[in-house]
CSV table of C-alpha atoms and ligand atoms in Angstrom, one decimal:
chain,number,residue,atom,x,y,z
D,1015,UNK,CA,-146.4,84.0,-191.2
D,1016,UNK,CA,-149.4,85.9,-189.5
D,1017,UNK,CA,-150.3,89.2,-190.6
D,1018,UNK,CA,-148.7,92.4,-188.7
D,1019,UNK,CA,-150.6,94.1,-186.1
D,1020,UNK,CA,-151.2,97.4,-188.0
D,1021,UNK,CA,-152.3,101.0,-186.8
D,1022,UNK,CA,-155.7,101.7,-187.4
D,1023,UNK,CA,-155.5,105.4,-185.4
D,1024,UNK,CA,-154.2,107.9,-183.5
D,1025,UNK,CA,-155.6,109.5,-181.0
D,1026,UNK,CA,-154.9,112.9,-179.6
D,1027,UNK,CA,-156.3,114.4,-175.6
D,1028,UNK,CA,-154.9,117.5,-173.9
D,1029,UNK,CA,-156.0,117.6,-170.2
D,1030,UNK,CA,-154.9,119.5,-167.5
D,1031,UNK,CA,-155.3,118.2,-164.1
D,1032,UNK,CA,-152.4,120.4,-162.5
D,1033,UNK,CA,-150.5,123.4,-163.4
D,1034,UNK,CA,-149.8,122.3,-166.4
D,1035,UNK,CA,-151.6,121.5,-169.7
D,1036,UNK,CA,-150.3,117.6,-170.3
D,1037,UNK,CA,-150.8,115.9,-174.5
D,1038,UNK,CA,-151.5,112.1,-174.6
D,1039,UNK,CA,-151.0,110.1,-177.8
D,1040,UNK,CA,-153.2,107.1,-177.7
D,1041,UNK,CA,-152.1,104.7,-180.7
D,1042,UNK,CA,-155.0,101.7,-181.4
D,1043,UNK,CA,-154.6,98.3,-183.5
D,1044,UNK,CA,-155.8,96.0,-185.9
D,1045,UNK,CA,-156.0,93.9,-182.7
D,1046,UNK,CA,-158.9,94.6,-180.4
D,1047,UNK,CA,-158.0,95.8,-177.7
D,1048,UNK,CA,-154.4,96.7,-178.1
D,1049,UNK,CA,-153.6,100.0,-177.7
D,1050,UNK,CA,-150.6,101.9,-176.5
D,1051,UNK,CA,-150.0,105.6,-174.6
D,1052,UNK,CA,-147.2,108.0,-175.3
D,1053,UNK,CA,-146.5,111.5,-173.9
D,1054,UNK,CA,-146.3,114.5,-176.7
D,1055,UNK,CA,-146.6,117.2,-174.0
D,1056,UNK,CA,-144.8,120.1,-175.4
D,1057,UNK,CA,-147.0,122.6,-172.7
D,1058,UNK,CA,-146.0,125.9,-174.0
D,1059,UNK,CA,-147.3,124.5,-177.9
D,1060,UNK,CA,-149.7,121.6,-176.8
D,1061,UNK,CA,-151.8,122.7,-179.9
D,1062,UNK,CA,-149.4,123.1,-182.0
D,1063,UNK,CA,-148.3,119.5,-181.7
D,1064,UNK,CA,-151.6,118.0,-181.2
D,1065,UNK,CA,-152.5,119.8,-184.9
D,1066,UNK,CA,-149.0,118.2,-186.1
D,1067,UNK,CA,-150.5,114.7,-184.9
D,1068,UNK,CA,-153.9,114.8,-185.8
D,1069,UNK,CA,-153.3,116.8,-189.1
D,1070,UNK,CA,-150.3,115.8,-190.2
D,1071,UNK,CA,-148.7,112.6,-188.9
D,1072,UNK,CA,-152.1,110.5,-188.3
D,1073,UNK,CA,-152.5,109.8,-191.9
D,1074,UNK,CA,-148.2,109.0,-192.6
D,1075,UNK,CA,-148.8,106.4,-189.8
D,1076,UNK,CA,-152.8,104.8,-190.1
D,1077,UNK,CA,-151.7,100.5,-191.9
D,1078,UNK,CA,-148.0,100.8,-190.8
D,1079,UNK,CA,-146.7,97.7,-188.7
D,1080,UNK,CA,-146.7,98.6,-185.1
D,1081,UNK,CA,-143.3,96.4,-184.6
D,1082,UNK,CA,-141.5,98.7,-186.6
D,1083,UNK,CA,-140.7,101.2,-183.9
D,1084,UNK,CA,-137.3,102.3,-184.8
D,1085,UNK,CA,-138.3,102.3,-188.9
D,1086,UNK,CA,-141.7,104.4,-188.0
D,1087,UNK,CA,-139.4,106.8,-185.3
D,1088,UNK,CA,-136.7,107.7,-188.5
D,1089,UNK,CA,-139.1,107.8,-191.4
D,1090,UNK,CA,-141.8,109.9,-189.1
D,1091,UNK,CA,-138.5,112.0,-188.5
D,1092,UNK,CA,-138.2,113.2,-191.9
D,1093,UNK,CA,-141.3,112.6,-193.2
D,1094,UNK,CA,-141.8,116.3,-193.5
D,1095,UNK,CA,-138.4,116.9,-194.7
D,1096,UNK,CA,-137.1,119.5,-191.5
D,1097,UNK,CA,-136.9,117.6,-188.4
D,1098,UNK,CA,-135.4,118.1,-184.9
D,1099,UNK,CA,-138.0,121.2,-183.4
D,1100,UNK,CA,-139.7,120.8,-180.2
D,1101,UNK,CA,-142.9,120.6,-182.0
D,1102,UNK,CA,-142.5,117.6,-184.5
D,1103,UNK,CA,-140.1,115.9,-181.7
D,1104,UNK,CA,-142.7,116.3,-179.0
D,1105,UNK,CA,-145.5,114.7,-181.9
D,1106,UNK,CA,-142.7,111.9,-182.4
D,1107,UNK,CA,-142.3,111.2,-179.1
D,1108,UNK,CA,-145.9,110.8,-178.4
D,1109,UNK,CA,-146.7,107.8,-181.3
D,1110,UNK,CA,-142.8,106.4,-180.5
D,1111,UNK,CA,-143.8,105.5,-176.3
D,1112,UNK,CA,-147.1,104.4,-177.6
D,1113,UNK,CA,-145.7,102.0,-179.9
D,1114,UNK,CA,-143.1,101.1,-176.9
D,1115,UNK,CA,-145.8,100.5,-175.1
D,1116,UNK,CA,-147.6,98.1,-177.2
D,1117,UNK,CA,-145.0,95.9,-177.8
D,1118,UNK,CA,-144.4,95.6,-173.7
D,1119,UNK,CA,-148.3,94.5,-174.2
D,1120,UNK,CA,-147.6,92.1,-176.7
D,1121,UNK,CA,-144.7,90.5,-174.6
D,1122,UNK,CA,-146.5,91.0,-171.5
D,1123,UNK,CA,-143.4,92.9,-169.9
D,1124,UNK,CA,-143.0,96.1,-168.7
D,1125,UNK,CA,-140.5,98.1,-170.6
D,1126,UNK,CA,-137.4,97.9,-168.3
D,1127,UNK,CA,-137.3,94.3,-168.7
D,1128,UNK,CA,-137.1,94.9,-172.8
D,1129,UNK,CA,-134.3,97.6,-172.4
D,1130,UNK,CA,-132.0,95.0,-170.8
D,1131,UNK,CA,-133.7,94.7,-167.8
D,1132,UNK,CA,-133.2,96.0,-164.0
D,1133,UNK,CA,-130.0,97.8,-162.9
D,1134,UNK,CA,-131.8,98.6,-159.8
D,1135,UNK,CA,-135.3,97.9,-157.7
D,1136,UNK,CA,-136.0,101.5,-157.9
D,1137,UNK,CA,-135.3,105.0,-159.2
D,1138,UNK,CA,-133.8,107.6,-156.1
D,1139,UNK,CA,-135.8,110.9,-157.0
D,1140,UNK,CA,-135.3,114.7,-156.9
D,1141,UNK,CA,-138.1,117.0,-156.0
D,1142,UNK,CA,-138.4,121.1,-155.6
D,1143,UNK,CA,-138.1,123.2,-152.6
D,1144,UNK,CA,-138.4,126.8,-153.0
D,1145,UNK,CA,-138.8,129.8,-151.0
D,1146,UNK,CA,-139.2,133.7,-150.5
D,1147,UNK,CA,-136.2,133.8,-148.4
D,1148,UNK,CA,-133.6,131.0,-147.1
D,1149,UNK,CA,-135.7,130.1,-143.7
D,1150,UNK,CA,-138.5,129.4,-145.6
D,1151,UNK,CA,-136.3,127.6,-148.1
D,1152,UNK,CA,-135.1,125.5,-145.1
D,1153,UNK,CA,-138.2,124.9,-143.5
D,1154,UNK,CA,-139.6,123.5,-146.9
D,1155,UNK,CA,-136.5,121.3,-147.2
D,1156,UNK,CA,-136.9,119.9,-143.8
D,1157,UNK,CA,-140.7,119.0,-144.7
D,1158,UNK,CA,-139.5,116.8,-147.4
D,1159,UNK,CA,-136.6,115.1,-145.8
D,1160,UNK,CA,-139.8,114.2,-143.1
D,1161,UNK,CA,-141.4,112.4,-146.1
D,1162,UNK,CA,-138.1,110.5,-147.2
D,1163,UNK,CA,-136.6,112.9,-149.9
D,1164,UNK,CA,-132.8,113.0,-150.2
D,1165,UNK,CA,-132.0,115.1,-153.0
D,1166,UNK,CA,-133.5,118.4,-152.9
D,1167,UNK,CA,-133.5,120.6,-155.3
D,1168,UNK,CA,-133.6,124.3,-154.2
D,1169,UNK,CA,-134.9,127.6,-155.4
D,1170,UNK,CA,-135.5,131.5,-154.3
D,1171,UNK,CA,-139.2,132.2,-155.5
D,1172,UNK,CA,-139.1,136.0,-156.7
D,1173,UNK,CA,-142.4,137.8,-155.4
D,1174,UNK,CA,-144.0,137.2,-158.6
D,1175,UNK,CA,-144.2,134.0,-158.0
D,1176,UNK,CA,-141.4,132.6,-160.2
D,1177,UNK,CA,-138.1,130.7,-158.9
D,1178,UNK,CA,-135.9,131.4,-161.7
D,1179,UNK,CA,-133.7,134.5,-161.4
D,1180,UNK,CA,-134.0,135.7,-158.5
D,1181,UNK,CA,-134.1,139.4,-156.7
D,1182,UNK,CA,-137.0,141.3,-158.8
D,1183,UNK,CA,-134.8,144.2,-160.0
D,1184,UNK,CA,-136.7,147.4,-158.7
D,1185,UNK,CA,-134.2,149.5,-159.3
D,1186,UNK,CA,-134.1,151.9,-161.8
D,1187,UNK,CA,-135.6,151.0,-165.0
D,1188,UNK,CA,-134.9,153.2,-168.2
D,1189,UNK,CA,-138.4,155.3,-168.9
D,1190,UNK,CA,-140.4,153.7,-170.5
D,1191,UNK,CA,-139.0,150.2,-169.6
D,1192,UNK,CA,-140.9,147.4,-171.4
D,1193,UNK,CA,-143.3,145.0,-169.3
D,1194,UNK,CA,-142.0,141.6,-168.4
D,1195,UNK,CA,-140.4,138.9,-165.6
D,1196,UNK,CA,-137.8,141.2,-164.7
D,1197,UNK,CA,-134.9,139.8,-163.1
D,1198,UNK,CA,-131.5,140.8,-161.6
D,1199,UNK,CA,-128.6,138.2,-162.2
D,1200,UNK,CA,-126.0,139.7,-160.3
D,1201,UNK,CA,-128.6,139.8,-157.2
D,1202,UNK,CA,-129.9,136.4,-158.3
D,1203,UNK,CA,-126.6,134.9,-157.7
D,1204,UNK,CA,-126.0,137.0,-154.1
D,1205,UNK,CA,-129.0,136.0,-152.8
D,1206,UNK,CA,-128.8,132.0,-154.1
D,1207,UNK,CA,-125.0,132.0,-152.3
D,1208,UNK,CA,-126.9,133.2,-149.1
D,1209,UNK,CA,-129.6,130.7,-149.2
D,1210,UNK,CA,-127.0,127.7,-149.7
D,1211,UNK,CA,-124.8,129.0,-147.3
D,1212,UNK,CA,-128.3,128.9,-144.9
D,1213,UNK,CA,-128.8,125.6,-146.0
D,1214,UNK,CA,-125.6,123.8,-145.1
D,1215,UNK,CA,-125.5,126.0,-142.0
D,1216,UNK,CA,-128.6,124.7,-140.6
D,1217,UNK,CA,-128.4,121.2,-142.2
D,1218,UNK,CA,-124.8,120.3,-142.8
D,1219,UNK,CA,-124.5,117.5,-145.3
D,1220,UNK,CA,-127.7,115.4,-144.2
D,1221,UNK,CA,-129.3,116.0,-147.4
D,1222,UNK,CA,-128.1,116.1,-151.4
D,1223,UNK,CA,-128.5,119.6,-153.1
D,1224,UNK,CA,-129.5,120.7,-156.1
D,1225,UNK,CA,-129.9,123.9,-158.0
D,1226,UNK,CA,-131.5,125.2,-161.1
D,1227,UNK,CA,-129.2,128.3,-162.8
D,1228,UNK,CA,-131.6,128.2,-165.7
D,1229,UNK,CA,-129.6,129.8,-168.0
D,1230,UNK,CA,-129.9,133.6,-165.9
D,1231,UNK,CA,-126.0,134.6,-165.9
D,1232,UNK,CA,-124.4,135.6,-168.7
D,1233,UNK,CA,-121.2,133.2,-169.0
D,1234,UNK,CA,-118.4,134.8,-167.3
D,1235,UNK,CA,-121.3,135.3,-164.2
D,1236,UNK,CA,-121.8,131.1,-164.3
D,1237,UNK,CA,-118.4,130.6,-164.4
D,1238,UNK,CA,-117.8,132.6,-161.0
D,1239,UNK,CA,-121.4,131.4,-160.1
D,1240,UNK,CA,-120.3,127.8,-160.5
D,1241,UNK,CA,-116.6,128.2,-158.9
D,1242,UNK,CA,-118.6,129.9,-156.0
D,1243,UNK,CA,-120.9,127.6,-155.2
D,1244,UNK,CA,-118.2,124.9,-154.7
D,1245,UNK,CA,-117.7,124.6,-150.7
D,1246,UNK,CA,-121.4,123.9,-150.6
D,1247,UNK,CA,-121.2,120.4,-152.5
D,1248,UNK,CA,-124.3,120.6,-154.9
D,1249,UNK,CA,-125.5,116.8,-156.0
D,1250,UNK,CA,-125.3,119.3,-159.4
D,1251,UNK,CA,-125.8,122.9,-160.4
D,1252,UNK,CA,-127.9,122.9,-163.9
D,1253,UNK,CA,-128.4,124.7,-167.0
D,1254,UNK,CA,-125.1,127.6,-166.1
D,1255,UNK,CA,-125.4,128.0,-169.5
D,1256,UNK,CA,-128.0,128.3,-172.5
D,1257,UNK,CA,-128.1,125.9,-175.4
D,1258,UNK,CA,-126.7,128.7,-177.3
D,1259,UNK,CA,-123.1,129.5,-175.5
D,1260,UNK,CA,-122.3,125.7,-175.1
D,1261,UNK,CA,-119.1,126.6,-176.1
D,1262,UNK,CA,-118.2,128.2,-172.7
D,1263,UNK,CA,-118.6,124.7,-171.2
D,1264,UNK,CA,-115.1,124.3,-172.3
D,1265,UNK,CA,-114.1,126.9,-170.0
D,1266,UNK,CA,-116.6,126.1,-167.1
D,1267,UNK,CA,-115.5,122.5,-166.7
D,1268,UNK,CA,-112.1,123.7,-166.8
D,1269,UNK,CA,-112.7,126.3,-163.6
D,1270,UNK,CA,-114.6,124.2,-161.2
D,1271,UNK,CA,-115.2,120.7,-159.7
D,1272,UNK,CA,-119.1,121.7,-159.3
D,1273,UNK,CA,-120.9,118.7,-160.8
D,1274,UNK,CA,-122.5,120.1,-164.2
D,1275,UNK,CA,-126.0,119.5,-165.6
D,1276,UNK,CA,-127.8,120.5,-169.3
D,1277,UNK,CA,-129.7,119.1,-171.6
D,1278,UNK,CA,-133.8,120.5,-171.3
D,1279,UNK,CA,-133.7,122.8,-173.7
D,1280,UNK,CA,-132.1,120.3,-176.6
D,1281,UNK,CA,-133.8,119.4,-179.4
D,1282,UNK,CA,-130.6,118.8,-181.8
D,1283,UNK,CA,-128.4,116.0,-181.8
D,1284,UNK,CA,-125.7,117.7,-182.2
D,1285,UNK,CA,-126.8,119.8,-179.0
D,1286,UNK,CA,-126.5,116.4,-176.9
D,1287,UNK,CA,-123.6,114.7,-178.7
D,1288,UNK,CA,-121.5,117.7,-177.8
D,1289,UNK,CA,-121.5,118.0,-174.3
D,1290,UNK,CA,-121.4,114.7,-174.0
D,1291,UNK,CA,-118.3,113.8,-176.2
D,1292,UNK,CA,-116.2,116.5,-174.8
D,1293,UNK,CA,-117.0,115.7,-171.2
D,1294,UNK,CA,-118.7,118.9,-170.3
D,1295,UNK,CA,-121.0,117.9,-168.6
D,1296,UNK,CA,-122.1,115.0,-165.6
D,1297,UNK,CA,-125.7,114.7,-166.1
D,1298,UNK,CA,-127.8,114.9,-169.3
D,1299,UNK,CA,-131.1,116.4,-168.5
D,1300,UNK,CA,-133.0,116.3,-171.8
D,1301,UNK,CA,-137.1,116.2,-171.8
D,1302,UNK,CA,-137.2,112.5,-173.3
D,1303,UNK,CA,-140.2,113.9,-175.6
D,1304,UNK,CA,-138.5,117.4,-176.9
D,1305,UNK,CA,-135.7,114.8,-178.1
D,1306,UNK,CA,-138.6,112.5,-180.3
D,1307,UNK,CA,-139.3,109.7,-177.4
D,1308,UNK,CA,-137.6,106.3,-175.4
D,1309,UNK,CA,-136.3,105.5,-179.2
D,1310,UNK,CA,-134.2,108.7,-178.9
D,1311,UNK,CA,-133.6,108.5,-175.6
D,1312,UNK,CA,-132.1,104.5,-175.1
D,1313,UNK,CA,-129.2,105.9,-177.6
D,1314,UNK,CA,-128.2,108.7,-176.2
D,1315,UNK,CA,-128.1,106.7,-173.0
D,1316,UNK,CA,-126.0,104.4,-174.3
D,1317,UNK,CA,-123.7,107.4,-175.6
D,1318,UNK,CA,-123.1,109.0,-172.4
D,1319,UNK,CA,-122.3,105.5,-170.4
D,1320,UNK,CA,-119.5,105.7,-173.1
D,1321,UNK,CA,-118.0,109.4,-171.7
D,1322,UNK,CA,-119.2,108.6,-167.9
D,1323,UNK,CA,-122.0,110.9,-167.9
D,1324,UNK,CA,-125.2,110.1,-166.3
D,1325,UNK,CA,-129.1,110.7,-167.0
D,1326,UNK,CA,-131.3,112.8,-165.1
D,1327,UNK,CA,-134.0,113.5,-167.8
D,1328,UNK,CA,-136.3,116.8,-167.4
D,1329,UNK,CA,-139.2,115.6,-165.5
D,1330,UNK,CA,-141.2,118.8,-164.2
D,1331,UNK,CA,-145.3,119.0,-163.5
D,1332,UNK,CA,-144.8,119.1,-167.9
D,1333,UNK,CA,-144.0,116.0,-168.2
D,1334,UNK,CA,-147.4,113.5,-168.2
D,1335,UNK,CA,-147.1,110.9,-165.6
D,1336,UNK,CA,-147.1,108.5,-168.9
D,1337,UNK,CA,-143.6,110.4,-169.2
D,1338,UNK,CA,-142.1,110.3,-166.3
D,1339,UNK,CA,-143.2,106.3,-166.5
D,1340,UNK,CA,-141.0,106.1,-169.9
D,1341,UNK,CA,-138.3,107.9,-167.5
D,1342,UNK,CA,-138.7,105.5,-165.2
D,1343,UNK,CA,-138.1,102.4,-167.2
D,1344,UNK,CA,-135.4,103.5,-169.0
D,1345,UNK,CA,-133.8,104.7,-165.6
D,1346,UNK,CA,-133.8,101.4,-164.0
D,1347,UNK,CA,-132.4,99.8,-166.9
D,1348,UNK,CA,-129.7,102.8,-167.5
D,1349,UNK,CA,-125.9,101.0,-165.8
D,1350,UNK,CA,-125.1,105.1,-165.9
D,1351,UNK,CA,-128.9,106.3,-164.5
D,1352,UNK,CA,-128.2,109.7,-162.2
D,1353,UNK,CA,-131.2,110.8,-160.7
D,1354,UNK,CA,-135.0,110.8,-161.6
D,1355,UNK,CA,-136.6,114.7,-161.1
D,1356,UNK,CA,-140.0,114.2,-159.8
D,1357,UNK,CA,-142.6,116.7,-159.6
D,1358,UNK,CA,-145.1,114.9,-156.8
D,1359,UNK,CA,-148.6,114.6,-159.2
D,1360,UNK,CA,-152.0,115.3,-157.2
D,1361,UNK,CA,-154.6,112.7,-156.8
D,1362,UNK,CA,-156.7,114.2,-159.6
D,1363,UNK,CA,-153.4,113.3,-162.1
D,1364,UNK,CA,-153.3,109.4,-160.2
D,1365,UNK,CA,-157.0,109.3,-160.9
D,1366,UNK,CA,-156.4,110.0,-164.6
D,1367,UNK,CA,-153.3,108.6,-165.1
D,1368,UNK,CA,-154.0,104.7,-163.0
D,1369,UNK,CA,-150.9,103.0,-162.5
D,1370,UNK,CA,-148.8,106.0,-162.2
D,1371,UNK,CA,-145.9,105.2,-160.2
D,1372,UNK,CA,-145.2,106.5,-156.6
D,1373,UNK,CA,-142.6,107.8,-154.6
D,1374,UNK,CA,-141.5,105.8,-151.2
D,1375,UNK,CA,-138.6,107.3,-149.2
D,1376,UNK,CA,-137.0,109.2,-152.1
D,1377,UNK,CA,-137.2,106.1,-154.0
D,1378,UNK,CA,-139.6,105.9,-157.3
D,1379,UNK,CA,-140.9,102.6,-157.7
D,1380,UNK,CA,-142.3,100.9,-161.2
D,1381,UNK,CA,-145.4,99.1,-161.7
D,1382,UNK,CA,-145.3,95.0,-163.0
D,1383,UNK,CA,-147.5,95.7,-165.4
D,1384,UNK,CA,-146.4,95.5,-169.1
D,1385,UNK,CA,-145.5,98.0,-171.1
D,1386,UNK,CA,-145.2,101.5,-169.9
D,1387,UNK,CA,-147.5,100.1,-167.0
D,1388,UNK,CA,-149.9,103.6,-167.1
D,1389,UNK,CA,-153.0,103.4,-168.4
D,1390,UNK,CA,-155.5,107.1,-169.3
D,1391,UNK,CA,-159.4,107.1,-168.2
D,1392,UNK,CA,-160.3,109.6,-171.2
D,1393,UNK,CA,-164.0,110.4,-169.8
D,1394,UNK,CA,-162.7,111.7,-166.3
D,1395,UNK,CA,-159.5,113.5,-168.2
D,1396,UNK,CA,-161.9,115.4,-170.2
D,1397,UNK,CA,-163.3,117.0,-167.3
D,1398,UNK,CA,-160.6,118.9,-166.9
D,1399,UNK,CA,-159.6,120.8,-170.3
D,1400,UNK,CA,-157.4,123.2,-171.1
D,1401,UNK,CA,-156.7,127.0,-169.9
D,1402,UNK,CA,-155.3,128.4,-172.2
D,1403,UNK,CA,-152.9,131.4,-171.6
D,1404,UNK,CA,-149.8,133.9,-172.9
D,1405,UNK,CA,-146.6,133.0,-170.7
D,1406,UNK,CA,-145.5,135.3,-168.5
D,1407,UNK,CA,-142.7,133.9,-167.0
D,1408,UNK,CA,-140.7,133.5,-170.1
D,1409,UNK,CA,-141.1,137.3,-170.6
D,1410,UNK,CA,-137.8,137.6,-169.2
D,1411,UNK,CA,-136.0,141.2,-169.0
D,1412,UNK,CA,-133.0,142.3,-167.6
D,1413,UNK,CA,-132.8,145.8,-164.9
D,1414,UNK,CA,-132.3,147.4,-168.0
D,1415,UNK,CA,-135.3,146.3,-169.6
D,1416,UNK,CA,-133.4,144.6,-172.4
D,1417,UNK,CA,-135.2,140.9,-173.0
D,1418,UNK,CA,-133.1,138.2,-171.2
D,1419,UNK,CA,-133.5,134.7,-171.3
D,1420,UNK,CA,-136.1,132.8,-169.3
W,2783,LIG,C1,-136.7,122.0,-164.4
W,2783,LIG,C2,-137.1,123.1,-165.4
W,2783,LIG,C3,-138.5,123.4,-165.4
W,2783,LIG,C4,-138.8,124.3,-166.7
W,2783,LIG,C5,-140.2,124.0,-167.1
W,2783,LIG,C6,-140.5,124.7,-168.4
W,2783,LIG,O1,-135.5,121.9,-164.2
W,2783,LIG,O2,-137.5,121.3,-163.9
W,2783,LIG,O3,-136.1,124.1,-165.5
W,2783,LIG,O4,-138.9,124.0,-164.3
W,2783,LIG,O5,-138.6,125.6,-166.4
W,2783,LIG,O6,-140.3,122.6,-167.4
W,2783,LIG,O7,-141.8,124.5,-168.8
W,2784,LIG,MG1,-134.2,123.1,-165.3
């Protein structure tokens, strides 16, 4: 029998063509040549996780077999005893698509063809409009139907510059009111009724809906948020509720037909297996890497086809476009695939990232080649490093200038 192909390192790059500061995992070989790319891009932590790489999980993984995925992806897991945070997920994820990625080189297929194979030519996509008030909402939705888009998702940007939340509370603020993102919920939800109502009026149903709640009304607001926003047919209304009242999904599903979606913030299995197994939700929106990576991911999949609910993993400007290739793959071999969110890279990001896939009439299409089909040109990432900064968005407080969450 020959010998193994082996890991002889791991590489670690941050780079931030965008908005957004993106991690790359580059795992190499015993076999010249053969190398694979994962995404570890956790952006509010990137350090954090590249030191848990390049410090911690670089040695646990340098000799092991790189056809071991799922043996690597569960001893990595508890290799340093507490597992399931964003930060050792995110590292997880990161060596788990590079090894993916490998063995699509080694079988010269490109990874949908391994999961089963295709379901469907192409992945129909979800990208952001936003706006300061509903015209200008409209108007951005009506330039993207003009490119092909179908499923919009839409958003009120506050005047700092944010789209979560809505209606900067200048109201009254207790002296001495702490800094932060403040926000008003009960003016968030007024205002987001007016721009959907807006919407429909001026477009009717020629184009799929989406909106973003993320997690800015307390429960009993989302559940009147979510009965409320039910003549205007959302394709799904996500993230009603934070990770930590899941239990008031019981009482949401039961209240309204509005098609549900959760799942970015998850990091625990038993965060996922929940919503799923009780039927609480319609879509799972988890951020493939915050879960640990495609290993991850493919079960949980294969979970919700079980309970009916479909995938429409996280895929913002922080999610590398070697991510939203992993998405992509695992999409058009997913029977119970939902919707892909897309976040429209610049050409700085395709010159970094060749191979990345491309949207054509709200459709996301997948590179032949094998593997996860993107490839990373290091020298021309590494002219664009990382700004480093304090977020201010998720400085979240309520009129009252207690914190809220972001
Ligand atoms: C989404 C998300 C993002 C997150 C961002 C956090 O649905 O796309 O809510 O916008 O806020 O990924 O870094
Ligand atoms: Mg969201």
């Amino acid at each position: 029998m020959a010998a193994p192909i082996t890991i002889s390192d791991v590489q670690t790059f941050i780079t931030q063509p965008g908005r957004e500061r993106l991690l790359v995992v580059k795992v190499l070989t015993s076999e010249a040549g053969l190398y694979g790319l994962g995404c570890a891009t956790f952006t509010q932590r990137v350090h954090a996780v590249q030191a848990l790489i390049d410090r911690h999980l670089k040695a646990f993984l340098i000799g092991r077999d790189v056809s071991r995925i799922e043996d690597i992806w569960q001893m990595a897991r508890v290799n340093g005893y507490w597992r399931n945070g964003p930060v050792i997920n995110n590292a997880l994820s990161g060596v788990d698509q590079a090894l993916w990625d490998i063995l699509g080189k080694r079988a010269g297929l490109p990874l949908h063809d391994l999961f089963g194979g295709r379901c469907r030519e192409a992945a129909a996509v979800y990208t952001h409009a936003d706006g300061q008030n509903a015209s200008e909402v409209i108007d951005n939705v009506e330039a993207l139907r003009a490119e092909g888009y179908r499923h919009v998702r839409v958003q009120l940007r506050l005047e700092g510059g944010g789209v979560y939340g809505g209606g900067d509370a200048q109201q009254a603020r207790p002296i001495g009111a702490q800094p932060g993102a403040y926000y008003d919920p009960r003016r968030y939800a007024r205002d987001t009724l007016g721009m959907l109502e807006a919407l429909r009026g001026r477009l009717g149903d020629g184009v799929e809906l989406l909106h973003d709640v993320h997690e800015r009304l307390s429960p009993i607001e989302a559940v009147q948020f979510a009965k409320d926003v039910e003549p205007f047919k959302l394709f799904f209304l996500e993230d009603a509720l934070p990770p930590e009242q899941i239990a008031w999904f019981a009482r949401l599903r039961q209240q309204t037909s509005t098609a549900l979606a959760m799942g970015e913030l998850f990091n625990h299995p038993f965060e996922w297996q929940e919503v799923i197994t009780q039927r609480w939700v319609d879509f799972i929106r988890m951020h493939v890497s915050q879960m640990g990576g495609i290993t991850p991911a493919r079960n949980v999949a294969a979970l919700a086809a079980m309970y009916g609910v479909r995938t429409a993993w996280h895929g913002p400007a922080d999610t590398s476009p070697i991510g939203h290739a992993a998405n992509l793959h695992l999409e058009l071999a997913s029977p119970n695939f939902g919707i892909h969110e897309w976040c429209r890279f610049n050409e700085r990001a395709y010159a970094i990232f060749p191979g990345t896939p491309r949207v054509k009439d709200g459709y996301l299409y997948p590179s032949d080649a094998p593997g996860i089909g993107v490839d990373f040109d290091e020298k021309l990432a590494a002219e664009f490093p990382p700004h480093d900064y304090v977020e201010e968005w998720t400085q979240a407080r309520l009129p009252d200038g207690s914190p809220g969450l972001p």
